[in-house]
Amino acid sequence: MTCKIGLIGCGTVGQGLLEILIQKKEYLKKTFDFDTKVVAISDMLKGSLLIPEGIDIEKLLHLLEQGKRIDAYLEGKPNEAKQMDALQVIEQCDADIIAELTYTDIQTAEPATSHVKKALQTGKHVVTSNKGPATLFYDELKKMAEENNLFFRIEGTVMSGTPVFNLFEHGFAGNSIKEIKGILNGTTNFILSKMEEEGMDYEDALKLAQKLGYAEADPTADVEGFDALAKIVILSNVLLQGNIKPSDARREGITSLCREKILEAKKDGYRYKLIASTKEEKGRIEASVAPQKLPLSDPLAGIMGANNALTFDMDLLGKVTIQGPGAGKIETGHSILVDILTIHHHLSK
Ligand code: HSE
């Protein structure tokens, strides 16, 4: 069965997914009987394309590498999608699944939420790595999907391709969670690691994180804890069945941590980490993001660089810590592939 995909947003993550689809084509066919056709792409900056018989992904990626627009693909031939915006492309395309991969706006969750709703209203499953809709409207969108017999899957919103939500559908299934605690922002962990290990200044470490592509478009979201806050809200609402908003959680970033404080903690056998945590206490979700001084024996203290980690304290398994990449082109592209494969698996039954 061929799975038809529409891509909304074709920046880093979208191109990461397309690269994986080329690289793993044979493997996916052989292992999962998974064939795909990308039938639509719309990007706010690069244009739109609707090709029901499937886009030649290699040709498209080649154009993008040369700095050309998506709509250069048809080179002078009529392109009915050229004047269309993302909502029109979602409505008009014949995709089974829409991959919503636009930039995250934590304040409004737009335009991503409108894209998700349009896809669900027009009978398409949605997979996304965009933190906005999952942070602010998860319950509403999940309900909307279920009412329409559709999937709304969000593996890439937390820890990119390192599995989190999928773990609770399979490997961790049956456990009740007592507490989730971890490092959910790669940029701040990278900055703290550089300040401690190399004695780097905060400003220089931040600049390097931006250069390496870890930081959000506005790095305030990273260093003031908003990005980690969004992720802990998502974890609270999805895994602890909470119904909290970002304003319900305490938030503090890393800007109050100077190098002296970090080095002093190191001398005493401790390490500062920006820790996000959540648990249910007497029917209420207690979630927070704040720097914490951890003893070096804590598994979270050993997570360095741009990595992320989560310790799940569960009733059946006790404490399990997972660690892995929390950002990146291929890594986040992989999270989208995994959600697409899950939908494909259900549709093929
Ligand atoms: N800016 C984020 C981080 C990217 O540093 O973790 C992934 O959400």
GROMACS .gro file of C-alpha atoms and ligand atoms in nm:
model
  357
    1MET     CA    1   0.000   0.000   0.000
    2THR     CA    2   0.137   0.340  -0.094
    3CYS     CA    3   0.116   0.603   0.175
    4LYS     CA    4   0.054   0.954   0.038
    5ILE     CA    5   0.217   1.233   0.234
    6GLY     CA    6   0.176   1.610   0.229
    7LEU     CA    7   0.449   1.825   0.385
    8ILE     CA    8   0.360   2.159   0.539
    9GLY     CA    9   0.691   2.331   0.606
   10CYS     CA   10   1.001   2.220   0.420
   11GLY     CA   11   1.284   2.354   0.633
   12THR     CA   12   1.533   2.151   0.832
   13VAL     CA   13   1.294   1.882   0.959
   14GLY     CA   14   1.103   1.846   0.632
   15GLN     CA   15   1.425   1.805   0.436
   16GLY     CA   16   1.553   1.561   0.701
   17LEU     CA   17   1.242   1.346   0.647
   18LEU     CA   18   1.282   1.359   0.267
   19GLU     CA   19   1.647   1.252   0.294
   20ILE     CA   20   1.547   0.956   0.512
   21LEU     CA   21   1.273   0.854   0.265
   22ILE     CA   22   1.535   0.836  -0.011
   23GLN     CA   23   1.804   0.668   0.199
   24LYS     CA   24   1.573   0.406   0.354
   25LYS     CA   25   1.341   0.342   0.057
   26GLU     CA   26   1.442  -0.022   0.001
   27TYR     CA   27   1.469  -0.099   0.373
   28LEU     CA   28   1.121   0.041   0.447
   29LYS     CA   29   0.968  -0.150   0.158
   30LYS     CA   30   1.132  -0.476   0.258
   31THR     CA   31   1.079  -0.448   0.634
   32PHE     CA   32   0.739  -0.277   0.661
   33ASP     CA   33   0.596  -0.307   0.309
   34PHE     CA   34   0.602   0.072   0.321
   35ASP     CA   35   0.594   0.270  -0.001
   36THR     CA   36   0.545   0.642  -0.006
   37LYS     CA   37   0.454   0.920  -0.243
   38VAL     CA   38   0.497   1.284  -0.143
   39VAL     CA   39   0.199   1.441  -0.318
   40ALA     CA   40   0.211   1.797  -0.181
   41ILE     CA   41   0.453   2.042  -0.024
   42SER     CA   42   0.388   2.392   0.099
   43ASP     CA   43   0.641   2.621   0.261
   44MET     CA   44   0.570   2.981   0.357
   45LEU     CA   45   0.905   3.099   0.218
   46LYS     CA   46   0.968   2.852  -0.063
   47GLY     CA   47   0.631   2.806  -0.234
   48SER     CA   48   0.384   2.523  -0.294
   49LEU     CA   49   0.361   2.218  -0.514
   50LEU     CA   50   0.079   1.966  -0.575
   51ILE     CA   51   0.170   1.655  -0.774
   52PRO     CA   52  -0.087   1.376  -0.726
   53GLU     CA   53   0.137   1.117  -0.897
   54GLY     CA   54   0.420   1.194  -0.651
   55ILE     CA   55   0.709   1.439  -0.634
   56ASP     CA   56   1.058   1.329  -0.738
   57ILE     CA   57   1.218   1.385  -0.397
   58GLU     CA   58   1.579   1.376  -0.518
   59LYS     CA   59   1.506   1.639  -0.781
   60LEU     CA   60   1.333   1.858  -0.523
   61LEU     CA   61   1.613   1.829  -0.267
   62HIS     CA   62   1.864   1.915  -0.537
   63LEU     CA   63   1.671   2.235  -0.616
   64LEU     CA   64   1.658   2.328  -0.248
   65GLU     CA   65   2.032   2.264  -0.209
   66GLN     CA   66   2.089   2.514  -0.490
   67GLY     CA   67   1.884   2.770  -0.296
   68LYS     CA   68   1.593   2.749  -0.542
   69ARG     CA   69   1.224   2.759  -0.455
   70ILE     CA   70   0.997   2.454  -0.434
   71ASP     CA   71   0.785   2.589  -0.717
   72ALA     CA   72   1.093   2.592  -0.946
   73TYR     CA   73   1.030   2.215  -0.968
   74LEU     CA   74   0.781   2.255  -1.255
   75GLU     CA   75   1.006   2.494  -1.454
   76GLY     CA   76   0.759   2.695  -1.657
   77LYS     CA   77   0.488   2.425  -1.662
   78PRO     CA   78   0.152   2.519  -1.509
   79ASN     CA   79   0.156   2.487  -1.131
   80GLU     CA   80  -0.194   2.509  -0.988
   81ALA     CA   81  -0.053   2.522  -0.634
   82LYS     CA   82   0.174   2.821  -0.697
   83GLN     CA   83  -0.076   3.074  -0.562
   84MET     CA   84  -0.209   2.848  -0.287
   85ASP     CA   85  -0.132   2.893   0.080
   86ALA     CA   86  -0.075   2.600   0.317
   87LEU     CA   87  -0.444   2.573   0.411
   88GLN     CA   88  -0.548   2.546   0.047
   89VAL     CA   89  -0.277   2.289  -0.023
   90ILE     CA   90  -0.393   2.079   0.274
   91GLU     CA   91  -0.753   2.099   0.156
   92GLN     CA   92  -0.685   2.026  -0.211
   93CYS     CA   93  -0.421   1.756  -0.184
   94ASP     CA   94  -0.490   1.385  -0.188
   95ALA     CA   95  -0.258   1.299   0.105
   96ASP     CA   96  -0.338   1.032   0.363
   97ILE     CA   97  -0.108   1.203   0.614
   98ILE     CA   98  -0.010   1.567   0.663
   99ALA     CA   99   0.332   1.621   0.824
  100GLU     CA  100   0.308   1.961   0.994
  101LEU     CA  101   0.668   2.081   1.014
  102THR     CA  102   0.646   2.459   1.033
  103TYR     CA  103   0.828   2.669   1.295
  104THR     CA  104   0.706   2.661   1.655
  105ASP     CA  105   0.527   2.963   1.800
  106ILE     CA  106   0.480   2.881   2.167
  107GLN     CA  107   0.263   3.190   2.235
  108THR     CA  108  -0.008   3.135   1.971
  109ALA     CA  109   0.065   2.787   1.830
  110GLU     CA  110  -0.014   2.935   1.489
  111PRO     CA  111  -0.017   2.887   1.197
  112ALA     CA  112   0.043   2.523   1.291
  113THR     CA  113  -0.285   2.470   1.480
  114SER     CA  114  -0.489   2.591   1.182
  115HIS     CA  115  -0.293   2.352   0.959
  116VAL     CA  116  -0.362   2.060   1.193
  117LYS     CA  117  -0.733   2.143   1.215
  118LYS     CA  118  -0.768   2.182   0.838
  119ALA     CA  119  -0.602   1.843   0.785
  120LEU     CA  120  -0.830   1.671   1.037
  121GLN     CA  121  -1.138   1.845   0.894
  122THR     CA  122  -1.050   1.716   0.547
  123GLY     CA  123  -0.991   1.356   0.655
  124LYS     CA  124  -0.611   1.349   0.680
  125HIS     CA  125  -0.400   1.206   0.963
  126VAL     CA  126  -0.149   1.446   1.120
  127VAL     CA  127   0.207   1.393   1.242
  128THR     CA  128   0.401   1.686   1.380
  129SER     CA  129   0.718   1.792   1.558
  130ASN     CA  130   0.572   2.139   1.617
  131LYS     CA  131   0.551   2.207   1.990
  132GLY     CA  132   0.285   2.481   1.963
  133PRO     CA  133  -0.034   2.280   1.894
  134ALA     CA  134   0.074   1.997   2.128
  135THR     CA  135   0.147   2.242   2.412
  136LEU     CA  136  -0.166   2.455   2.391
  137PHE     CA  137  -0.435   2.239   2.228
  138TYR     CA  138  -0.340   1.872   2.265
  139ASP     CA  139  -0.671   1.752   2.413
  140GLU     CA  140  -0.883   1.938   2.160
  141LEU     CA  141  -0.681   1.817   1.860
  142LYS     CA  142  -0.657   1.458   1.985
  143LYS     CA  143  -1.035   1.452   2.039
  144MET     CA  144  -1.096   1.602   1.697
  145ALA     CA  145  -0.875   1.336   1.540
  146GLU     CA  146  -1.046   1.053   1.728
  147GLU     CA  147  -1.393   1.176   1.636
  148ASN     CA  148  -1.287   1.156   1.272
  149ASN     CA  149  -1.110   0.818   1.308
  150LEU     CA  150  -0.778   0.986   1.243
  151PHE     CA  151  -0.439   0.999   1.414
  152PHE     CA  152  -0.275   1.307   1.566
  153ARG     CA  153   0.080   1.196   1.654
  154ILE     CA  154   0.350   1.409   1.814
  155GLU     CA  155   0.659   1.194   1.883
  156GLY     CA  156   0.898   1.462   1.756
  157THR     CA  157   0.777   1.735   1.991
  158VAL     CA  158   0.984   1.604   2.285
  159MET     CA  159   1.343   1.470   2.248
  160SER     CA  160   1.315   1.467   1.864
  161GLY     CA  161   1.365   1.110   1.741
  162THR     CA  162   1.455   0.963   2.081
  163PRO     CA  163   1.133   0.772   2.159
  164VAL     CA  164   0.916   0.902   2.442
  165PHE     CA  165   0.546   0.863   2.361
  166ASN     CA  166   0.604   0.547   2.159
  167LEU     CA  167   0.770   0.391   2.464
  168PHE     CA  168   0.443   0.411   2.655
  169GLU     CA  169   0.249   0.252   2.370
  170HIS     CA  170   0.484  -0.047   2.368
  171GLY     CA  171   0.786  -0.102   2.595
  172PHE     CA  172   0.657   0.083   2.905
  173ALA     CA  173   0.289  -0.003   2.848
  174GLY     CA  174   0.102  -0.084   3.170
  175ASN     CA  175   0.315   0.135   3.397
  176SER     CA  176   0.169   0.423   3.594
  177ILE     CA  177   0.409   0.715   3.616
  178LYS     CA  178   0.496   0.857   3.957
  179GLU     CA  179   0.727   1.129   3.828
  180ILE     CA  180   0.901   1.244   3.508
  181LYS     CA  181   1.219   1.444   3.547
  182GLY     CA  182   1.479   1.539   3.291
  183ILE     CA  183   1.676   1.761   3.058
  184LEU     CA  184   1.458   1.869   2.770
  185ASN     CA  185   1.647   2.158   2.615
  186GLY     CA  186   1.966   2.086   2.423
  187THR     CA  187   2.078   2.447   2.389
  188THR     CA  188   2.089   2.519   2.764
  189ASN     CA  189   2.253   2.185   2.842
  190PHE     CA  190   2.514   2.261   2.577
  191ILE     CA  191   2.577   2.608   2.725
  192LEU     CA  192   2.607   2.476   3.082
  193SER     CA  193   2.844   2.199   2.964
  194LYS     CA  194   3.068   2.444   2.778
  195MET     CA  195   3.076   2.685   3.073
  196GLU     CA  196   3.177   2.405   3.309
  197GLU     CA  197   3.407   2.192   3.094
  198GLU     CA  198   3.581   2.460   2.893
  199GLY     CA  199   3.531   2.765   3.113
  200MET     CA  200   3.353   2.933   2.822
  201ASP     CA  201   3.153   3.254   2.874
  202TYR     CA  202   2.774   3.233   2.861
  203GLU     CA  203   2.754   3.462   2.557
  204ASP     CA  204   3.016   3.265   2.359
  205ALA     CA  205   2.852   2.932   2.445
  206LEU     CA  206   2.513   3.064   2.333
  207LYS     CA  207   2.660   3.192   2.006
  208LEU     CA  208   2.814   2.850   1.944
  209ALA     CA  209   2.480   2.676   2.016
  210GLN     CA  210   2.313   2.907   1.765
  211LYS     CA  211   2.584   2.838   1.508
  212LEU     CA  212   2.538   2.463   1.553
  213GLY     CA  213   2.163   2.499   1.496
  214TYR     CA  214   2.042   2.384   1.839
  215ALA     CA  215   1.883   2.712   1.948
  216GLU     CA  216   1.532   2.829   1.860
  217ALA     CA  217   1.494   3.121   1.616
  218ASP     CA  218   1.468   3.342   1.926
  219PRO     CA  219   1.704   3.179   2.180
  220THR     CA  220   1.513   3.346   2.466
  221ALA     CA  221   1.280   3.044   2.433
  222ASP     CA  222   1.576   2.822   2.524
  223VAL     CA  223   1.767   3.019   2.787
  224GLU     CA  224   1.459   3.144   2.976
  225GLY     CA  225   1.312   2.794   2.990
  226PHE     CA  226   1.008   2.840   2.762
  227ASP     CA  227   1.109   2.554   2.529
  228ALA     CA  228   1.159   2.307   2.817
  229LEU     CA  229   0.833   2.436   2.970
  230ALA     CA  230   0.641   2.356   2.650
  231LYS     CA  231   0.786   2.004   2.651
  232ILE     CA  232   0.705   1.935   3.017
  233VAL     CA  233   0.350   2.062   2.959
  234ILE     CA  234   0.317   1.818   2.667
  235LEU     CA  235   0.450   1.531   2.881
  236SER     CA  236   0.211   1.626   3.166
  237ASN     CA  237  -0.092   1.633   2.938
  238VAL     CA  238  -0.011   1.330   2.725
  239LEU     CA  239   0.152   1.089   2.971
  240LEU     CA  240  -0.005   1.202   3.301
  241GLN     CA  241  -0.341   1.286   3.142
  242GLY     CA  242  -0.321   1.637   3.284
  243ASN     CA  243  -0.484   1.944   3.145
  244ILE     CA  244  -0.230   2.215   3.225
  245LYS     CA  245  -0.122   2.529   3.044
  246PRO     CA  246   0.233   2.671   3.042
  247SER     CA  247   0.122   2.937   3.293
  248ASP     CA  248   0.034   2.661   3.545
  249ALA     CA  249   0.401   2.559   3.577
  250ARG     CA  250   0.691   2.737   3.750
  251ARG     CA  251   0.958   2.848   3.502
  252GLU     CA  252   1.311   2.971   3.554
  253GLY     CA  253   1.586   2.970   3.289
  254ILE     CA  254   1.964   2.955   3.315
  255THR     CA  255   2.041   3.326   3.284
  256SER     CA  256   2.095   3.362   3.659
  257LEU     CA  257   2.374   3.100   3.657
  258CYS     CA  258   2.721   3.253   3.635
  259ARG     CA  259   3.039   3.059   3.565
  260GLU     CA  260   3.161   3.105   3.925
  261LYS     CA  261   2.847   2.937   4.062
  262ILE     CA  262   2.887   2.648   3.818
  263LEU     CA  263   3.256   2.597   3.902
  264GLU     CA  264   3.189   2.619   4.276
  265ALA     CA  265   2.924   2.346   4.246
  266LYS     CA  266   3.173   2.135   4.049
  267LYS     CA  267   3.428   2.165   4.331
  268ASP     CA  268   3.167   2.024   4.573
  269GLY     CA  269   3.081   1.731   4.343
  270TYR     CA  270   2.762   1.879   4.197
  271ARG     CA  271   2.653   1.990   3.852
  272TYR     CA  272   2.388   2.244   3.754
  273LYS     CA  273   2.127   2.126   3.505
  274LEU     CA  274   1.809   2.287   3.376
  275ILE     CA  275   1.561   2.032   3.508
  276ALA     CA  276   1.203   1.996   3.392
  277SER     CA  277   0.980   1.780   3.609
  278THR     CA  278   0.619   1.680   3.648
  279LYS     CA  279   0.413   1.460   3.878
  280GLU     CA  280   0.059   1.429   3.999
  281GLU     CA  281   0.010   1.534   4.360
  282LYS     CA  282  -0.336   1.497   4.518
  283GLY     CA  283  -0.513   1.515   4.182
  284ARG     CA  284  -0.309   1.814   4.064
  285ILE     CA  285  -0.020   1.825   3.820
  286GLU     CA  286   0.292   1.986   3.971
  287ALA     CA  287   0.521   2.083   3.682
  288SER     CA  288   0.827   2.307   3.678
  289VAL     CA  289   1.142   2.406   3.493
  290ALA     CA  290   1.435   2.541   3.693
  291PRO     CA  291   1.813   2.499   3.734
  292GLN     CA  292   1.899   2.234   3.993
  293LYS     CA  293   2.229   2.137   4.153
  294LEU     CA  294   2.250   1.758   4.108
  295PRO     CA  295   2.498   1.521   4.274
  296LEU     CA  296   2.724   1.360   4.013
  297SER     CA  297   2.571   1.021   4.100
  298ASP     CA  298   2.239   1.131   3.946
  299PRO     CA  299   2.218   0.990   3.589
  300LEU     CA  300   2.093   1.329   3.470
  301ALA     CA  301   2.415   1.494   3.592
  302GLY     CA  302   2.613   1.294   3.335
  303ILE     CA  303   2.418   1.423   3.034
  304MET     CA  304   2.648   1.666   2.854
  305GLY     CA  305   2.634   1.876   2.539
  306ALA     CA  306   2.313   1.911   2.341
  307ASN     CA  307   2.173   1.577   2.458
  308ASN     CA  308   1.841   1.532   2.635
  309ALA     CA  309   1.742   1.277   2.897
  310LEU     CA  310   1.437   1.175   3.098
  311THR     CA  311   1.405   0.968   3.413
  312PHE     CA  312   1.065   0.800   3.440
  313ASP     CA  313   0.974   0.682   3.789
  314MET     CA  314   0.711   0.412   3.733
  315ASP     CA  315   0.514   0.172   3.953
  316LEU     CA  316   0.614  -0.152   3.778
  317LEU     CA  317   0.965  -0.074   3.653
  318GLY     CA  318   1.091   0.181   3.906
  319LYS     CA  319   1.328   0.442   3.763
  320VAL     CA  320   1.434   0.419   3.398
  321THR     CA  321   1.645   0.690   3.237
  322ILE     CA  322   1.655   0.738   2.861
  323GLN     CA  323   1.911   0.958   2.692
  324GLY     CA  324   1.954   1.070   2.333
  325PRO     CA  325   1.948   1.354   2.085
  326GLY     CA  326   1.686   1.622   2.148
  327ALA     CA  327   1.719   1.811   1.821
  328GLY     CA  328   1.860   1.782   1.471
  329LYS     CA  329   1.760   1.747   1.107
  330ILE     CA  330   1.777   1.368   1.066
  331GLU     CA  331   1.689   1.300   1.431
  332THR     CA  332   1.363   1.497   1.415
  333GLY     CA  333   1.295   1.372   1.062
  334HIS     CA  334   1.317   1.024   1.210
  335SER     CA  335   1.045   1.101   1.466
  336ILE     CA  336   0.815   1.195   1.178
  337LEU     CA  337   0.898   0.873   0.995
  338VAL     CA  338   0.818   0.667   1.306
  339ASP     CA  339   0.475   0.829   1.345
  340ILE     CA  340   0.405   0.781   0.973
  341LEU     CA  341   0.502   0.413   1.001
  342THR     CA  342   0.267   0.367   1.299
  343ILE     CA  343  -0.022   0.510   1.096
  344HIS     CA  344   0.078   0.298   0.795
  345HIS     CA  345   0.077  -0.010   1.019
  346HIS     CA  346  -0.278   0.063   1.138
  347LEU     CA  347  -0.405   0.143   0.789
  348SER     CA  348  -0.259  -0.178   0.646
  349LYS     CA  349  -0.438  -0.404   0.900
  350HSE     N1  350   1.591   2.461   2.077
  350HSE     C1  351   1.554   2.326   2.111
  350HSE     C2  352   1.663   2.270   2.201
  350HSE     C3  353   1.538   2.245   1.985
  350HSE     O1  354   1.768   2.332   2.216
  350HSE     O2  355   1.642   2.165   2.262
  350HSE     C4  356   1.462   2.117   1.999
  350HSE     O3  357   1.330   2.134   2.045
   0.00000   0.00000   0.00000
